DNA sequence: TCAAGTGATTAGCATATGCTAAGACTGATC
DNA sequence: GATCAGTCTTAGCATATGCTAATCACTTGA
């Protein structure tokens, strides 16, 4: 009801959608997304970001504090979450219905997310039984724009002895994702951290229930986000 | 083998892909596609077409005879057929796997065709059992770029008394497509033309085997392309 | 054969997006 | 508090695509 009464938001370009997604990801932790970080994520030069930032703040999608960074407005956040829903539903669909690998879905979804209609996304979601998580374990926003905010810690910071569940893999590199899949370190896996080497060394964990040991280097252990099941 | 050795053709923009498709359709009968026809089909102003035509002939995708019109080169034709394959595979996929209506697939495919990868199209085609025709009966080019060229006549010209098969509906208007579906006039339907009213009047045909009569106005009968089964 | 009309092209401009080079700001260090 | 390194922004430009208005060329009818 309310949604249909709202002013019809004008269609956004592909670029704009990419900027909004980037800003969402970069500002989800701290408050502001920095120009140079946006530039690095989107692989454009910083002045291109400045230009786009000006346009986006004029249309009310972001707030810009010069020399500080940008934040999404409510409208910008809505648009960003819509893109993220599209991306993640597409990832699940491609991997479950079309046999894509866990590590190959990202690139395809990256292009499709700008072209699909809302109707197609909802049909895909329904065909999949309205999934809550994408293949990398990231939560899928609802069509209404709500997203689960879970308390997760990187495996590298997980307390020794705790039972933890791998929830999310924050890495898009196909080779790394493939490696994690081979190691059985996919969302849903339960682990006990047994040991952590000093000086940013690897984390050592046992798979549950099998008890097999896994040695996870510092870098990977930073991108494996986990939920602490029993401390 | 050969395909992988060919120079990697540079990615085309969405606009360019649309122009090539339009030129393919407009020049499939006669030799040349006229500027004004391209402009009408793509809903742009004629000078925009002139500009694009210049760029496309510089990159070798089309041949331009000033004041005459344009034709696709071999390279342009290859690119156009690739888009048409994408479009039609998408239409079949959307209608068979995601429950889209016969008349609703076109718009969605129109946007997606520019974003999907070749790999996704081949996965969809395989999941569908490599279909030969799209939901409107149009032939789907092969991945290698071959397309069936059938001898079809509009229902409006079909000989009286002949048994004919509806093969293809050359109309994109959703309401008209829905109407034809209601009337049972979809690709594969067999008919006998019993009568044609003079002065461009309607064609009257009987469905086979049921014998039910259908009165088809001149305009629709021009967009229903048929194969003559027995003269 | 030539003039009119239709259709195509060119000229000139607008917008979105990107770039490099140069200048402006901020925060940390002495 | 002054300076410097790093970051951000502005200036100026390029490309792709679109538009309108004006001009040009082909065809056809008188």
Short mmCIF file of C-alpha atoms (C1' of nucleotides) in Angstrom, two decimals:
data_model
loop_
_atom_site.label_atom_id
_atom_site.label_comp_id
_atom_site.label_asym_id
_atom_site.label_seq_id
_atom_site.Cartn_x
_atom_site.Cartn_y
_atom_site.Cartn_z
CA UNK A 1 0.00 0.00 0.00
CA UNK A 2 2.51 2.55 1.15
CA UNK A 3 4.99 1.31 -1.39
CA UNK A 4 2.63 1.93 -4.26
CA UNK A 5 1.89 5.41 -3.00
CA UNK A 6 5.55 6.39 -2.77
CA UNK A 7 6.90 8.49 -5.60
CA UNK A 8 8.08 6.13 -8.27
CA UNK A 9 11.83 6.09 -7.86
CA UNK A 10 13.48 6.72 -11.21
CA UNK A 11 15.47 3.87 -12.72
CA UNK A 12 19.13 3.96 -11.84
CA UNK A 13 21.98 3.30 -14.21
CA UNK A 14 24.27 0.38 -13.87
CA UNK A 15 27.07 2.61 -12.61
CA UNK A 16 24.95 4.22 -9.99
CA UNK A 17 23.81 0.83 -8.75
CA UNK A 18 27.41 -0.29 -8.48
CA UNK A 19 28.39 2.79 -6.52
CA UNK A 20 25.52 2.35 -4.10
CA UNK A 21 26.42 -1.28 -3.48
CA UNK A 22 30.05 -0.36 -2.92
CA UNK A 23 29.13 2.40 -0.50
CA UNK A 24 26.81 0.04 1.34
CA UNK A 25 29.55 -2.52 1.84
CA UNK A 26 32.19 0.02 2.80
CA UNK A 27 30.05 1.90 5.27
CA UNK A 28 28.36 -1.12 6.84
CA UNK A 29 30.96 -1.21 9.63
CA UNK A 30 32.23 2.29 10.18
CA UNK A 31 30.18 5.30 9.35
CA UNK A 32 31.69 6.71 6.19
CA UNK A 33 32.92 5.23 2.95
CA UNK A 34 36.11 6.93 1.77
CA UNK A 35 36.55 8.10 -1.79
CA UNK A 36 39.72 6.11 -2.30
CA UNK A 37 38.14 2.92 -0.96
CA UNK A 38 35.21 3.28 -3.31
CA UNK A 39 37.64 3.90 -6.15
CA UNK A 40 39.64 0.81 -5.29
CA UNK A 41 36.56 -1.41 -4.98
CA UNK A 42 35.09 -0.28 -8.29
CA UNK A 43 38.45 -0.06 -10.02
CA UNK A 44 38.04 3.53 -11.15
CA UNK A 45 40.19 6.58 -10.48
CA UNK A 46 39.42 8.68 -7.39
CA UNK A 47 38.29 11.74 -9.39
CA UNK A 48 35.63 9.60 -11.05
CA UNK A 49 34.31 8.84 -7.59
CA UNK A 50 34.27 12.52 -6.66
CA UNK A 51 32.21 13.25 -9.75
CA UNK A 52 29.73 10.51 -9.09
CA UNK A 53 29.50 11.45 -5.43
CA UNK A 54 28.42 14.91 -6.43
CA UNK A 55 25.67 13.57 -8.67
CA UNK A 56 24.49 11.03 -6.11
CA UNK A 57 24.22 13.57 -3.35
CA UNK A 58 22.30 15.92 -5.63
CA UNK A 59 19.75 13.16 -6.23
CA UNK A 60 19.53 12.42 -2.52
CA UNK A 61 20.95 8.91 -2.57
CA UNK A 62 23.95 9.69 -0.38
CA UNK A 63 25.21 12.28 2.09
CA UNK A 64 28.62 13.67 1.39
CA UNK A 65 30.91 15.24 3.97
CA UNK A 66 33.78 16.69 1.91
CA UNK A 67 37.15 15.18 2.67
CA UNK A 68 35.36 12.80 5.04
CA UNK A 69 33.43 10.34 2.96
CA UNK A 70 29.88 9.38 2.14
CA UNK A 71 26.97 7.56 3.72
CA UNK A 72 23.77 6.25 2.20
CA UNK A 73 20.51 8.04 2.82
CA UNK A 74 17.43 5.93 3.55
CA UNK A 75 16.62 6.02 -0.14
CA UNK A 76 20.15 5.03 -1.11
CA UNK A 77 20.17 2.20 1.39
CA UNK A 78 16.90 0.92 -0.01
CA UNK A 79 18.35 0.91 -3.51
CA UNK A 80 21.55 -0.77 -2.34
CA UNK A 81 19.70 -3.51 -0.48
CA UNK A 82 17.57 -4.12 -3.53
CA UNK A 83 20.72 -4.74 -5.56
CA UNK A 84 22.15 -6.98 -2.89
CA UNK A 85 18.97 -9.03 -2.80
CA UNK A 86 19.13 -9.38 -6.56
CA UNK A 87 22.76 -10.39 -6.47
CA UNK A 88 22.32 -13.00 -3.78
CA UNK A 89 19.12 -14.50 -5.13
CA UNK A 90 20.82 -14.79 -8.50
CA UNK A 91 23.79 -16.52 -6.90
CA UNK A 92 21.58 -19.08 -5.24
CA UNK A 93 19.59 -19.63 -8.41
CA UNK A 94 22.64 -20.06 -10.60
CA UNK A 95 24.24 -22.48 -8.24
CA UNK A 96 21.17 -24.54 -7.41
CA UNK A 97 19.27 -24.53 -10.70
CA UNK A 98 21.97 -24.20 -13.30
CA UNK A 99 24.84 -26.11 -11.80
CA UNK A 100 27.24 -23.26 -11.30
CA UNK A 101 30.09 -23.82 -8.87
CA UNK A 102 30.14 -22.16 -5.52
CA UNK A 103 32.99 -20.02 -6.82
CA UNK A 104 31.66 -19.16 -10.26
CA UNK A 105 28.38 -17.49 -9.46
CA UNK A 106 29.67 -14.11 -8.44
CA UNK A 107 30.77 -12.73 -11.81
CA UNK A 108 27.61 -13.84 -13.57
CA UNK A 109 25.37 -12.38 -10.87
CA UNK A 110 27.37 -9.16 -10.99
CA UNK A 111 26.22 -8.51 -14.54
CA UNK A 112 22.71 -9.93 -14.28
CA UNK A 113 21.74 -8.00 -11.17
CA UNK A 114 21.45 -4.82 -13.24
CA UNK A 115 19.24 -6.36 -15.90
CA UNK A 116 16.70 -8.52 -14.11
CA UNK A 117 13.26 -7.25 -13.17
CA UNK A 118 11.92 -7.39 -9.65
CA UNK A 119 9.39 -9.87 -10.90
CA UNK A 120 12.06 -12.26 -12.14
CA UNK A 121 13.92 -12.09 -8.84
CA UNK A 122 10.75 -12.90 -6.94
CA UNK A 123 10.01 -15.81 -9.25
CA UNK A 124 13.50 -17.15 -8.73
CA UNK A 125 13.27 -16.70 -4.99
CA UNK A 126 9.94 -18.52 -4.92
CA UNK A 127 11.29 -21.35 -7.08
CA UNK A 128 14.08 -21.74 -4.52
CA UNK A 129 11.77 -21.63 -1.52
CA UNK A 130 12.73 -18.10 -0.48
CA UNK A 131 16.30 -18.79 0.60
CA UNK A 132 17.74 -16.82 3.50
CA UNK A 133 21.41 -17.07 2.61
CA UNK A 134 23.42 -17.00 -0.57
CA UNK A 135 25.94 -19.74 -1.44
CA UNK A 136 28.65 -17.90 0.46
CA UNK A 137 26.46 -17.67 3.53
CA UNK A 138 25.64 -13.98 3.23
CA UNK A 139 22.10 -13.12 4.32
CA UNK A 140 19.65 -12.21 1.55
CA UNK A 141 17.65 -9.03 2.20
CA UNK A 142 13.89 -9.49 1.97
CA UNK A 143 11.91 -7.94 -0.85
CA UNK A 144 10.85 -5.33 1.69
CA UNK A 145 14.47 -4.39 2.29
CA UNK A 146 15.20 -5.98 5.68
CA UNK A 147 18.51 -7.68 6.23
CA UNK A 148 19.69 -9.92 9.03
CA UNK A 149 22.50 -8.36 11.03
CA UNK A 150 24.31 -11.24 12.64
CA UNK A 151 27.04 -11.12 15.26
CA UNK A 152 29.92 -12.74 13.48
CA UNK A 153 33.63 -12.91 14.19
CA UNK A 154 36.40 -13.78 11.77
CA UNK A 155 37.77 -17.27 12.32
CA UNK A 156 41.06 -15.54 13.07
CA UNK A 157 39.47 -14.00 16.18
CA UNK A 158 37.30 -16.90 17.29
CA UNK A 159 37.95 -17.97 20.88
CA UNK A 160 39.97 -21.16 21.31
CA UNK A 161 37.87 -24.06 22.49
CA UNK A 162 34.55 -22.61 21.37
CA UNK A 163 32.24 -24.45 19.00
CA UNK A 164 31.65 -22.18 16.06
CA UNK A 165 29.70 -22.33 12.84
CA UNK A 166 31.13 -21.03 9.59
CA UNK A 167 28.48 -18.60 8.48
CA UNK A 168 29.87 -16.48 5.70
CA UNK A 169 32.83 -16.27 3.34
CA UNK A 170 33.76 -12.69 2.60
CA UNK A 171 35.99 -13.36 -0.35
CA UNK A 172 35.23 -13.32 -4.03
CA UNK A 173 38.37 -14.90 -5.38
CA UNK A 174 37.36 -18.06 -7.23
CA UNK A 175 40.54 -19.98 -6.44
CA UNK A 176 40.25 -19.27 -2.73
CA UNK A 177 36.58 -20.21 -2.70
CA UNK A 178 37.40 -23.46 -4.45
CA UNK A 179 40.10 -24.17 -1.92
CA UNK A 180 37.74 -23.54 0.98
CA UNK A 181 35.16 -25.81 -0.61
CA UNK A 182 37.77 -28.59 -0.92
CA UNK A 183 38.67 -28.13 2.72
CA UNK A 184 35.03 -28.48 3.67
CA UNK A 185 34.96 -24.95 5.09
CA UNK A 186 31.59 -23.86 3.73
CA UNK A 187 28.74 -22.05 5.47
CA UNK A 188 27.06 -24.32 7.98
CA UNK A 189 30.21 -26.24 8.90
CA UNK A 190 30.79 -26.63 12.64
CA UNK A 191 34.30 -26.26 14.04
CA UNK A 192 36.22 -26.19 17.28
CA UNK A 193 39.25 -23.91 17.31
CA UNK A 194 42.09 -25.85 18.89
CA UNK A 195 45.05 -23.58 18.51
CA UNK A 196 46.32 -20.34 17.06
CA UNK A 197 49.94 -19.72 16.17
CA UNK A 198 51.40 -16.49 17.50
CA UNK A 199 52.34 -13.43 15.41
CA UNK A 200 49.31 -13.60 13.12
CA UNK A 201 49.96 -17.23 12.42
CA UNK A 202 47.38 -19.73 11.17
CA UNK A 203 44.36 -20.85 13.11
CA UNK A 204 43.99 -24.57 13.64
CA UNK A 205 40.52 -26.01 13.97
CA UNK A 206 38.83 -29.39 14.02
CA UNK A 207 35.82 -30.13 11.85
CA UNK A 208 32.82 -31.39 13.80
CA UNK A 209 31.80 -34.09 14.06
CA UNK A 210 34.57 -35.77 12.05
CA UNK A 211 37.42 -34.26 14.07
CA UNK A 212 39.63 -33.72 11.02
CA UNK A 213 42.11 -30.89 11.54
CA UNK A 214 42.35 -27.85 9.29
CA UNK A 215 45.11 -25.28 9.24
CA UNK A 216 43.81 -21.93 8.01
CA UNK A 217 46.26 -19.14 7.19
CA UNK A 218 45.77 -15.74 8.66
CA UNK A 219 44.44 -14.10 5.54
CA UNK A 220 41.80 -16.73 4.87
CA UNK A 221 40.89 -16.86 8.54
CA UNK A 222 40.09 -13.16 8.33
CA UNK A 223 37.51 -13.72 5.61
CA UNK A 224 35.77 -16.70 7.23
CA UNK A 225 33.07 -15.18 9.41
CA UNK A 226 31.70 -17.39 12.13
CA UNK A 227 28.95 -17.51 14.70
CA UNK A 228 29.98 -18.60 18.18
CA UNK A 229 27.70 -21.51 19.09
CA UNK A 230 29.03 -22.42 22.55
CA UNK A 231 31.78 -20.29 24.07
CA UNK B 1 38.97 -25.09 -32.46
CA UNK B 2 38.60 -22.51 -35.15
CA UNK B 3 36.44 -20.39 -32.92
CA UNK B 4 39.07 -20.15 -30.24
CA UNK B 5 41.68 -19.15 -32.75
CA UNK B 6 39.67 -16.27 -34.12
CA UNK B 7 40.62 -12.79 -32.93
CA UNK B 8 38.72 -12.14 -29.75
CA UNK B 9 35.92 -9.86 -30.82
CA UNK B 10 35.69 -6.88 -28.48
CA UNK B 11 32.65 -6.66 -26.25
CA UNK B 12 29.83 -4.64 -27.73
CA UNK B 13 27.71 -2.16 -25.89
CA UNK B 14 24.05 -2.67 -25.29
CA UNK B 15 23.18 -0.04 -27.88
CA UNK B 16 25.35 -1.59 -30.52
CA UNK B 17 23.80 -4.98 -29.88
CA UNK B 18 20.35 -3.49 -30.27
CA UNK B 19 21.25 -1.81 -33.54
CA UNK B 20 22.69 -5.03 -34.94
CA UNK B 21 19.59 -6.99 -34.02
CA UNK B 22 17.36 -4.34 -35.58
CA UNK B 23 19.40 -4.29 -38.77
CA UNK B 24 19.30 -8.06 -38.92
CA UNK B 25 15.53 -8.13 -38.69
CA UNK B 26 15.03 -5.27 -41.15
CA UNK B 27 17.41 -6.58 -43.77
CA UNK B 28 16.44 -10.24 -43.49
CA UNK B 29 13.95 -9.89 -46.35
CA UNK B 30 15.18 -7.14 -48.67
CA UNK B 31 18.81 -6.26 -48.88
CA UNK B 32 19.09 -2.98 -47.01
CA UNK B 33 17.80 -1.64 -43.72
CA UNK B 34 16.73 1.98 -44.06
CA UNK B 35 17.77 4.60 -41.53
CA UNK B 36 14.21 5.60 -40.79
CA UNK B 37 13.11 2.01 -40.25
CA UNK B 38 15.93 1.41 -37.80
CA UNK B 39 15.01 4.63 -36.03
CA UNK B 40 11.36 3.60 -35.78
CA UNK B 41 12.18 0.11 -34.49
CA UNK B 42 14.58 1.35 -31.82
CA UNK B 43 12.52 4.43 -31.01
CA UNK B 44 15.34 6.90 -31.56
CA UNK B 45 15.59 9.90 -33.89
CA UNK B 46 16.97 9.32 -37.39
CA UNK B 47 20.12 11.39 -36.80
CA UNK B 48 21.03 9.11 -33.91
CA UNK B 49 20.93 6.23 -36.36
CA UNK B 50 23.16 8.07 -38.82
CA UNK B 51 25.69 8.60 -36.06
CA UNK B 52 25.67 5.00 -34.96
CA UNK B 53 25.80 3.79 -38.55
CA UNK B 54 29.02 5.72 -39.03
CA UNK B 55 30.58 4.12 -35.95
CA UNK B 56 29.39 0.63 -36.85
CA UNK B 57 30.76 0.78 -40.37
CA UNK B 58 34.08 2.05 -39.06
CA UNK B 59 34.32 -1.03 -36.86
CA UNK B 60 33.37 -3.29 -39.73
CA UNK B 61 30.06 -4.56 -38.37
CA UNK B 62 27.93 -3.15 -41.16
CA UNK B 63 28.23 -1.85 -44.72
CA UNK B 64 26.71 1.52 -45.36
CA UNK B 65 25.57 2.80 -48.73
CA UNK B 66 24.71 6.45 -48.12
CA UNK B 67 21.09 7.30 -48.76
CA UNK B 68 20.48 3.62 -49.41
CA UNK B 69 20.70 1.88 -46.11
CA UNK B 70 22.87 -0.66 -44.33
CA UNK B 71 23.60 -4.37 -44.37
CA UNK B 72 25.41 -6.55 -41.88
CA UNK B 73 28.89 -7.80 -42.64
CA UNK B 74 29.70 -11.42 -41.78
CA UNK B 75 31.00 -10.22 -38.43
CA UNK B 76 27.89 -8.14 -37.79
CA UNK B 77 25.63 -11.00 -38.72
CA UNK B 78 27.49 -13.28 -36.33
CA UNK B 79 27.01 -10.78 -33.52
CA UNK B 80 23.33 -10.31 -34.38
CA UNK B 81 22.63 -14.04 -34.46
CA UNK B 82 24.37 -14.43 -31.13
CA UNK B 83 21.99 -11.87 -29.63
CA UNK B 84 19.00 -13.54 -31.23
CA UNK B 85 20.06 -16.90 -29.84
CA UNK B 86 20.37 -15.34 -26.41
CA UNK B 87 17.00 -13.68 -26.67
CA UNK B 88 15.18 -16.78 -27.79
CA UNK B 89 16.85 -19.18 -25.38
CA UNK B 90 15.96 -16.76 -22.59
CA UNK B 91 12.37 -16.64 -23.75
CA UNK B 92 12.08 -20.42 -23.67
CA UNK B 93 13.78 -20.60 -20.30
CA UNK B 94 11.62 -17.94 -18.72
CA UNK B 95 8.44 -19.48 -19.99
CA UNK B 96 9.28 -23.11 -19.25
CA UNK B 97 11.28 -22.85 -16.04
CA UNK B 98 9.94 -19.74 -14.39
CA UNK B 99 6.30 -19.76 -15.36
CA UNK B 100 6.26 -16.66 -17.51
CA UNK B 101 3.34 -16.28 -19.88
CA UNK B 102 3.77 -16.71 -23.57
CA UNK B 103 3.26 -12.97 -23.90
CA UNK B 104 5.39 -11.75 -21.02
CA UNK B 105 8.78 -13.17 -21.88
CA UNK B 106 9.78 -10.69 -24.53
CA UNK B 107 10.45 -7.62 -22.37
CA UNK B 108 12.40 -9.54 -19.78
CA UNK B 109 14.54 -11.26 -22.40
CA UNK B 110 15.13 -7.92 -24.08
CA UNK B 111 17.03 -6.68 -21.05
CA UNK B 112 18.70 -9.91 -20.03
CA UNK B 113 20.12 -10.72 -23.45
CA UNK B 114 22.73 -8.01 -23.00
CA UNK B 115 23.87 -9.19 -19.59
CA UNK B 116 24.06 -12.99 -19.75
CA UNK B 117 27.28 -14.81 -20.53
CA UNK B 118 27.56 -17.33 -23.32
CA UNK B 119 28.10 -19.95 -20.67
CA UNK B 120 24.79 -19.17 -18.98
CA UNK B 121 22.94 -19.35 -22.27
CA UNK B 122 24.44 -22.74 -23.03
CA UNK B 123 23.55 -23.98 -19.58
CA UNK B 124 19.98 -22.81 -20.03
CA UNK B 125 19.77 -24.35 -23.48
CA UNK B 126 21.08 -27.65 -22.15
CA UNK B 127 18.66 -27.59 -19.22
CA UNK B 128 15.87 -27.18 -21.78
CA UNK B 129 17.12 -29.95 -24.06
CA UNK B 130 18.50 -27.59 -26.71
CA UNK B 131 15.19 -26.22 -27.99
CA UNK B 132 14.87 -25.36 -31.69
CA UNK B 133 12.13 -22.76 -31.43
CA UNK B 134 11.22 -20.00 -29.02
CA UNK B 135 7.73 -19.72 -27.50
CA UNK B 136 6.54 -17.71 -30.47
CA UNK B 137 7.80 -20.32 -32.87
CA UNK B 138 10.81 -18.42 -34.11
CA UNK B 139 13.84 -20.61 -34.82
CA UNK B 140 16.74 -20.39 -32.37
CA UNK B 141 20.16 -19.97 -34.00
CA UNK B 142 22.71 -22.57 -32.93
CA UNK B 143 25.67 -21.60 -30.78
CA UNK B 144 27.72 -21.80 -34.00
CA UNK B 145 25.49 -19.16 -35.59
CA UNK B 146 23.34 -21.19 -37.97
CA UNK B 147 19.67 -20.38 -38.27
CA UNK B 148 16.88 -22.29 -39.94
CA UNK B 149 15.41 -20.41 -42.87
CA UNK B 150 11.92 -21.78 -43.33
CA UNK B 151 9.49 -21.13 -46.17
CA UNK B 152 6.59 -19.52 -44.41
CA UNK B 153 3.58 -17.57 -45.62
CA UNK B 154 1.38 -15.24 -43.59
CA UNK B 155 -1.97 -16.80 -42.77
CA UNK B 156 -3.46 -13.95 -44.78
CA UNK B 157 -1.84 -15.40 -47.91
CA UNK B 158 -2.24 -19.10 -47.20
CA UNK B 159 -4.05 -20.96 -49.98
CA UNK B 160 -7.68 -21.84 -49.31
CA UNK B 161 -8.19 -25.53 -48.68
CA UNK B 162 -4.58 -26.25 -47.75
CA UNK B 163 -3.63 -27.82 -44.45
CA UNK B 164 -1.21 -25.47 -42.77
CA UNK B 165 0.71 -25.35 -39.53
CA UNK B 166 1.08 -22.18 -37.52
CA UNK B 167 4.81 -21.84 -37.14
CA UNK B 168 5.61 -18.37 -35.91
CA UNK B 169 3.94 -15.30 -34.47
CA UNK B 170 5.64 -12.14 -35.59
CA UNK B 171 4.07 -9.81 -33.10
CA UNK B 172 5.32 -8.61 -29.75
CA UNK B 173 2.19 -6.98 -28.42
CA UNK B 174 1.26 -8.77 -25.21
CA UNK B 175 -2.49 -8.29 -25.61
CA UNK B 176 -2.46 -9.70 -29.12
CA UNK B 177 -0.31 -12.64 -28.07
CA UNK B 178 -2.70 -13.37 -25.24
CA UNK B 179 -5.63 -13.23 -27.62
CA UNK B 180 -3.97 -15.65 -30.03
CA UNK B 181 -3.20 -18.02 -27.17
CA UNK B 182 -6.88 -17.92 -26.11
CA UNK B 183 -7.92 -18.69 -29.65
CA UNK B 184 -5.57 -21.66 -29.71
CA UNK B 185 -3.51 -20.14 -32.52
CA UNK B 186 -0.05 -21.00 -31.22
CA UNK B 187 2.95 -22.48 -33.03
CA UNK B 188 2.30 -26.11 -33.92
CA UNK B 189 -1.45 -25.70 -34.42
CA UNK B 190 -2.80 -27.26 -37.63
CA UNK B 191 -5.44 -25.41 -39.65
CA UNK B 192 -7.40 -25.58 -42.88
CA UNK B 193 -8.23 -22.23 -44.44
CA UNK B 194 -11.86 -22.34 -45.46
CA UNK B 195 -12.56 -18.86 -46.66
CA UNK B 196 -11.17 -15.36 -47.06
CA UNK B 197 -13.32 -12.27 -47.19
CA UNK B 198 -12.59 -9.90 -50.07
CA UNK B 199 -10.95 -6.45 -49.80
CA UNK B 200 -8.40 -7.49 -47.19
CA UNK B 201 -11.10 -9.01 -45.04
CA UNK B 202 -10.54 -11.67 -42.39
CA UNK B 203 -9.32 -15.17 -43.04
CA UNK B 204 -11.53 -17.97 -41.78
CA UNK B 205 -9.91 -21.23 -40.79
CA UNK B 206 -10.81 -24.46 -39.03
CA UNK B 207 -8.66 -25.87 -36.27
CA UNK B 208 -7.58 -29.46 -36.91
CA UNK B 209 -8.61 -31.92 -35.74
CA UNK B 210 -11.39 -30.27 -33.72
CA UNK B 211 -12.92 -28.42 -36.66
CA UNK B 212 -13.69 -25.31 -34.60
CA UNK B 213 -13.80 -22.17 -36.78
CA UNK B 214 -11.63 -19.10 -36.19
CA UNK B 215 -12.06 -15.72 -37.81
CA UNK B 216 -8.74 -13.90 -38.00
CA UNK B 217 -8.63 -10.23 -38.98
CA UNK B 218 -6.33 -9.10 -41.71
CA UNK B 219 -3.75 -7.53 -39.46
CA UNK B 220 -3.32 -10.54 -37.21
CA UNK B 221 -3.38 -12.86 -40.22
CA UNK B 222 -0.38 -10.96 -41.53
CA UNK B 223 1.67 -11.72 -38.44
CA UNK B 224 0.80 -15.42 -38.21
CA UNK B 225 3.39 -17.18 -40.32
CA UNK B 226 2.53 -20.67 -41.48
CA UNK B 227 4.04 -23.66 -43.18
CA UNK B 228 1.97 -25.24 -45.93
CA UNK B 229 1.64 -28.92 -45.02
CA UNK B 230 -0.54 -30.20 -47.89
CA UNK B 231 -1.50 -27.81 -50.66
"C1'" DT C 1 14.32 18.27 -67.49
"C1'" DC C 2 13.50 20.21 -63.45
"C1'" DA C 3 11.23 21.19 -59.02
"C1'" DA C 4 9.13 19.39 -55.00
"C1'" DG C 5 8.93 16.30 -51.43
"C1'" DT C 6 10.74 12.72 -48.64
"C1'" DG C 7 14.23 10.85 -46.31
"C1'" DA C 8 19.26 11.03 -44.89
"C1'" DT C 9 22.94 13.51 -43.20
"C1'" DT C 10 25.59 17.13 -40.88
"C1'" DA C 11 26.12 20.70 -37.36
"C1'" DG C 12 25.89 21.83 -32.87
"C1'" DC C 13 24.69 20.70 -28.46
"C1'" DA C 14 23.49 17.85 -23.92
"C1'" DT C 15 24.34 14.13 -20.49
"C1'" DA C 16 26.71 10.35 -18.17
"C1'" DT C 17 30.83 8.49 -17.30
"C1'" DG C 18 35.57 7.98 -17.39
"C1'" DC C 19 40.57 9.86 -17.34
"C1'" DT C 20 45.05 12.79 -16.06
"C1'" DA C 21 47.19 16.73 -14.03
"C1'" DA C 22 47.04 20.23 -10.83
"C1'" DG C 23 45.53 22.40 -6.70
"C1'" DA C 24 43.40 22.21 -1.82
"C1'" DC C 25 42.61 20.20 2.48
"C1'" DT C 26 43.63 17.32 6.81
"C1'" DG C 27 46.03 15.08 10.18
"C1'" DA C 28 50.35 13.61 11.95
"C1'" DT C 29 55.04 14.84 13.17
"C1'" DC C 30 58.57 17.68 14.74
"C1'" DG D 1 52.38 25.91 15.49
"C1'" DA D 2 54.62 24.88 10.92
"C1'" DT D 3 55.37 21.50 7.55
"C1'" DC D 4 54.68 17.44 4.87
"C1'" DA D 5 52.55 13.28 3.17
"C1'" DG D 6 48.57 11.50 1.84
"C1'" DT D 7 43.91 12.09 0.31
"C1'" DC D 8 40.36 14.59 -1.88
"C1'" DT D 9 38.58 17.74 -5.16
"C1'" DT D 10 38.55 20.72 -9.23
"C1'" DA D 11 39.78 21.68 -14.03
"C1'" DG D 12 39.88 20.27 -18.43
"C1'" DC D 13 39.30 16.83 -21.61
"C1'" DA D 14 37.59 12.29 -24.14
"C1'" DT D 15 34.01 8.97 -25.66
"C1'" DA D 16 29.41 7.07 -26.42
"C1'" DT D 17 24.99 8.12 -27.09
"C1'" DG D 18 21.11 10.88 -27.62
"C1'" DC D 19 18.53 15.24 -29.33
"C1'" DT D 20 16.83 19.38 -32.55
"C1'" DA D 21 17.41 22.31 -36.45
"C1'" DA D 22 19.26 22.95 -40.78
"C1'" DT D 23 20.99 21.20 -45.04
"C1'" DC D 24 21.64 17.90 -48.63
"C1'" DA D 25 20.46 14.14 -52.07
"C1'" DC D 26 17.70 11.07 -54.37
"C1'" DT D 27 13.33 10.04 -56.68
"C1'" DT D 28 9.41 11.07 -58.93
"C1'" DG D 29 5.72 13.69 -61.10
"C1'" DA D 30 4.72 17.48 -64.13
#
